mmCIF file of C-alpha atoms in Angstrom:
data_model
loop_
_atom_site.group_PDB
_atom_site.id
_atom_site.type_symbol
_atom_site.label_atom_id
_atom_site.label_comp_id
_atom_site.label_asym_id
_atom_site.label_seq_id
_atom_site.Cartn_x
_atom_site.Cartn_y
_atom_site.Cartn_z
ATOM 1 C CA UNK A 29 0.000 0.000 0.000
ATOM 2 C CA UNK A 30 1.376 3.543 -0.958
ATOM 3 C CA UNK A 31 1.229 6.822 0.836
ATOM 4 C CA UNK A 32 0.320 7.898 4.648
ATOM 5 C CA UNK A 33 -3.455 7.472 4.242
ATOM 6 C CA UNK A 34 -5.340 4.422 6.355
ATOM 7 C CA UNK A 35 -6.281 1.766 4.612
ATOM 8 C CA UNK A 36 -9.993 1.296 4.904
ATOM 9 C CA UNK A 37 -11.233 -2.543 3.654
ATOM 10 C CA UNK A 38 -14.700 -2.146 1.438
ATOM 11 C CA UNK A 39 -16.236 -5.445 1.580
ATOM 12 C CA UNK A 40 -18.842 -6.516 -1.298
ATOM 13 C CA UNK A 41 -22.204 -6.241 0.028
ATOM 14 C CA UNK A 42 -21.488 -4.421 3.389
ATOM 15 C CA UNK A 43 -23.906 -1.596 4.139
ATOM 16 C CA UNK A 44 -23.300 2.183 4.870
ATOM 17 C CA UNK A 45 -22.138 2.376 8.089
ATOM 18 C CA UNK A 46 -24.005 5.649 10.005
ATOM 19 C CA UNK A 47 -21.649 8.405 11.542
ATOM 20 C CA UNK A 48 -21.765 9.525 15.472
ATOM 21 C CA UNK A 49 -24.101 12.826 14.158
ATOM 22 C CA UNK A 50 -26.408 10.416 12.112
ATOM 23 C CA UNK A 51 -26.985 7.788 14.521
ATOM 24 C CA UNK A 52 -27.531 10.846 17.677
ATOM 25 C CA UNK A 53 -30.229 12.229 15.088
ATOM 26 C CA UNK A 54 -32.287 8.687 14.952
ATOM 27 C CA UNK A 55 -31.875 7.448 18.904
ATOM 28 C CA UNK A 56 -33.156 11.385 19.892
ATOM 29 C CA UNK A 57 -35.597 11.586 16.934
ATOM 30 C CA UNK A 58 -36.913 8.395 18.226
ATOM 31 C CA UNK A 59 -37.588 9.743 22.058
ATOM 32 C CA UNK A 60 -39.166 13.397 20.161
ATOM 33 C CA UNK A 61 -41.841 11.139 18.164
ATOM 34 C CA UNK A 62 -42.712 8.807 20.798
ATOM 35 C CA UNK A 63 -44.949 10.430 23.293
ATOM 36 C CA UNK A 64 -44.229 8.236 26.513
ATOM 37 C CA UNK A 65 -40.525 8.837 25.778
ATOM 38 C CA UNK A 66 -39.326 11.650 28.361
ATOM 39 C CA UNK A 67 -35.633 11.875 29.167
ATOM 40 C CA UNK A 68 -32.900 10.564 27.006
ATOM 41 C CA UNK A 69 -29.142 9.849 28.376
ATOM 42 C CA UNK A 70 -26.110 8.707 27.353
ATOM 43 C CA UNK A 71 -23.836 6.815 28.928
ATOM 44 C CA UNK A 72 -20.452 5.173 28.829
ATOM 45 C CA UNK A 73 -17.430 5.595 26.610
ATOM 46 C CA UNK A 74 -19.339 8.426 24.270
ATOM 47 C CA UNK A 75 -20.405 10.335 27.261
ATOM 48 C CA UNK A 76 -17.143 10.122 28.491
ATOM 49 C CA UNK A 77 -14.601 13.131 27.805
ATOM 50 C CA UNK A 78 -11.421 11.602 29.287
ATOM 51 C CA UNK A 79 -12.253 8.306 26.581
ATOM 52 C CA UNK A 80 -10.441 8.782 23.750
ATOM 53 C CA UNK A 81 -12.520 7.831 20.869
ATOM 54 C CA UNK A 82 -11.880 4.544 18.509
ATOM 55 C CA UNK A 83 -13.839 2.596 15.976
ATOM 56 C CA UNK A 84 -15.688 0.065 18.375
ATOM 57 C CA UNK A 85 -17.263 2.539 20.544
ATOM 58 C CA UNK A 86 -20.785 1.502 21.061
ATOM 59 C CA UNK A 87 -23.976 3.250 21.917
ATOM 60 C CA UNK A 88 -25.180 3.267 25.512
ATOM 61 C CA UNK A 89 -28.507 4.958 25.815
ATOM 62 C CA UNK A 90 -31.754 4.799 28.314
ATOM 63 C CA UNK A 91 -35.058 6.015 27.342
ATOM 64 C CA UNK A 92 -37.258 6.623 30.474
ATOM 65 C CA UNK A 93 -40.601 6.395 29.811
ATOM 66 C CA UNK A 94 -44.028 6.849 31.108
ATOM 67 C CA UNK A 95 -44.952 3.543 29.809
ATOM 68 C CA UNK A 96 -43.124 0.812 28.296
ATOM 69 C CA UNK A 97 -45.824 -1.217 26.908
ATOM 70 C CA UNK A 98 -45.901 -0.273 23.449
ATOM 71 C CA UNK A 99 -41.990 -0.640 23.532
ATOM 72 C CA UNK A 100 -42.272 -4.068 24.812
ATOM 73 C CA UNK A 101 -45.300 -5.581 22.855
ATOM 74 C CA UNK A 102 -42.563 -5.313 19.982
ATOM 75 C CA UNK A 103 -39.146 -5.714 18.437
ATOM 76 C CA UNK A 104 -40.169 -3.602 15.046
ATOM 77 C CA UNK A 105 -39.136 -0.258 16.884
ATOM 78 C CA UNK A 106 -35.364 -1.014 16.614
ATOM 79 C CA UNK A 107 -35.713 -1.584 13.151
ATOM 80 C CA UNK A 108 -35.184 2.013 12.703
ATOM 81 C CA UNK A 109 -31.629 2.118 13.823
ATOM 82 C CA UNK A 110 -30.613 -1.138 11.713
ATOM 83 C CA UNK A 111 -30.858 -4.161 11.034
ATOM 84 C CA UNK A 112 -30.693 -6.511 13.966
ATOM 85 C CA UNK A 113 -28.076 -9.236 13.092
ATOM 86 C CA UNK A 114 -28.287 -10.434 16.930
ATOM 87 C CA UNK A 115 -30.795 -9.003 19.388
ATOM 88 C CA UNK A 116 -30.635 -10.138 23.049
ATOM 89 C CA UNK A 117 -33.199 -9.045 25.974
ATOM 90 C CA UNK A 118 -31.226 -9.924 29.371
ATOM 91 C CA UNK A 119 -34.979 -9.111 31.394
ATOM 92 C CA UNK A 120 -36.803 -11.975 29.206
ATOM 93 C CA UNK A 121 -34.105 -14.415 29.485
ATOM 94 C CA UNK A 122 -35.498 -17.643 32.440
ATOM 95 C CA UNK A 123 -31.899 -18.667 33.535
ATOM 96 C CA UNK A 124 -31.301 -15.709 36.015
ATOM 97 C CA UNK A 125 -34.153 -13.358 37.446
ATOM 98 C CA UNK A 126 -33.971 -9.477 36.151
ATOM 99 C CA UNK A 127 -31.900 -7.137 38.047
ATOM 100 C CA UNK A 128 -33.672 -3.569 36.632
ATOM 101 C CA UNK A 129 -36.765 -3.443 38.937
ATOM 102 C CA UNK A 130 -39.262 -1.798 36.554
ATOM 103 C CA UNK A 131 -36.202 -1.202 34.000
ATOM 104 C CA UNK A 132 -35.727 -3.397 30.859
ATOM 105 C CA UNK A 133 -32.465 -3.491 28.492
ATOM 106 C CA UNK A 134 -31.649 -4.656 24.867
ATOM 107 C CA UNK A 135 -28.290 -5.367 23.426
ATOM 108 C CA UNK A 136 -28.353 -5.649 19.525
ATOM 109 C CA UNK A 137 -25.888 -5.673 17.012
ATOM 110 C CA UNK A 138 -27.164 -3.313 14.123
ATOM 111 C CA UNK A 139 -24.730 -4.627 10.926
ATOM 112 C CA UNK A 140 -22.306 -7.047 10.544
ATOM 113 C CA UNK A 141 -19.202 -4.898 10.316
ATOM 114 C CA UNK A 142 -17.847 -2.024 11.356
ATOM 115 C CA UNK A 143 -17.703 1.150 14.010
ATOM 116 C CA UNK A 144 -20.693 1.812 16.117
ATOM 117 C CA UNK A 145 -22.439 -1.770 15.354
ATOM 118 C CA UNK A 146 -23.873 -2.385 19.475
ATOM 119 C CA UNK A 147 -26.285 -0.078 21.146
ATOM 120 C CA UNK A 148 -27.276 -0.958 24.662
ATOM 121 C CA UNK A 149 -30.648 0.569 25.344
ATOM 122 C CA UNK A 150 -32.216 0.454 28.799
ATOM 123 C CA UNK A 151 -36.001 1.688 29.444
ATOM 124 C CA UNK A 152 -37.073 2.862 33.169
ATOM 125 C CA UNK A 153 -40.682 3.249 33.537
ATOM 126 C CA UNK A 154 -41.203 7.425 35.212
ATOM 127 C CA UNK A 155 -44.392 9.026 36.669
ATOM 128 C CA UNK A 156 -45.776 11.439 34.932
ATOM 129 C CA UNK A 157 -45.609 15.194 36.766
ATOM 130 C CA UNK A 158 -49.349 15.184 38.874
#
């Protein structure tokens, strides 16, 4: 390989791979549209300053909502943010009882290669202001 660049492998068949700003735009755009949605956060290495950031970086988010029926009744929600190669739902699974309380999580891998291809989503049920 000549010159200083990186050398970047394109794979036949691999799909577009979204960027930090593009994938922020669909997880928040996501809590805006969905009514029961009310407080976004980030966590881990991305909401982390002193991290210095690297290709593998994954998404760590938790949407608390006012109810997390809708959420749960169906899978077709993450759709949106890719497609799910592996999907796995810790608070469903019968070998060890859930540790979240009212709280649920999904870990999914969104494509098969690439930077920013886990998100970790948590959901924490909130009472709505009286």
């Amino acid at each position: 390989m000549s010159g200083s660049g990186m050398h970047v492998p394109m794979i036949k068949g691999a799909r577009h791979l979204r960027g930090k700003e593009e994938m922020m735009g669909l997880l928040l755009g996501f809590a805006e549209e969905r009514e029961e949605i009310r407080l976004v956060t980030l966590e881990g290495s991305r909401a982390n300053a002193a991290i210095v950031p690297d290709t593998y970086q994954d998404y760590d988010i938790s949407y608390f909502v006012t109810d997390r029926t809708a959420l749960l009744a169906s899978d077709d929600w993450l759709d949106r943010f890719g497609e799910q190669v592996i999907l796995q739902k810790p608070e469903d699974m019968e070998l060890f009882p859930p540790e979240l309380g009212s709280g649920f999580s999904c870990a999914w891998q969104r494509n098969r290669l690439g930077s920013e291809s886990l998100l970790y989503t948590e959901m924490a049920e909130v009472r709505a202001d009286p």
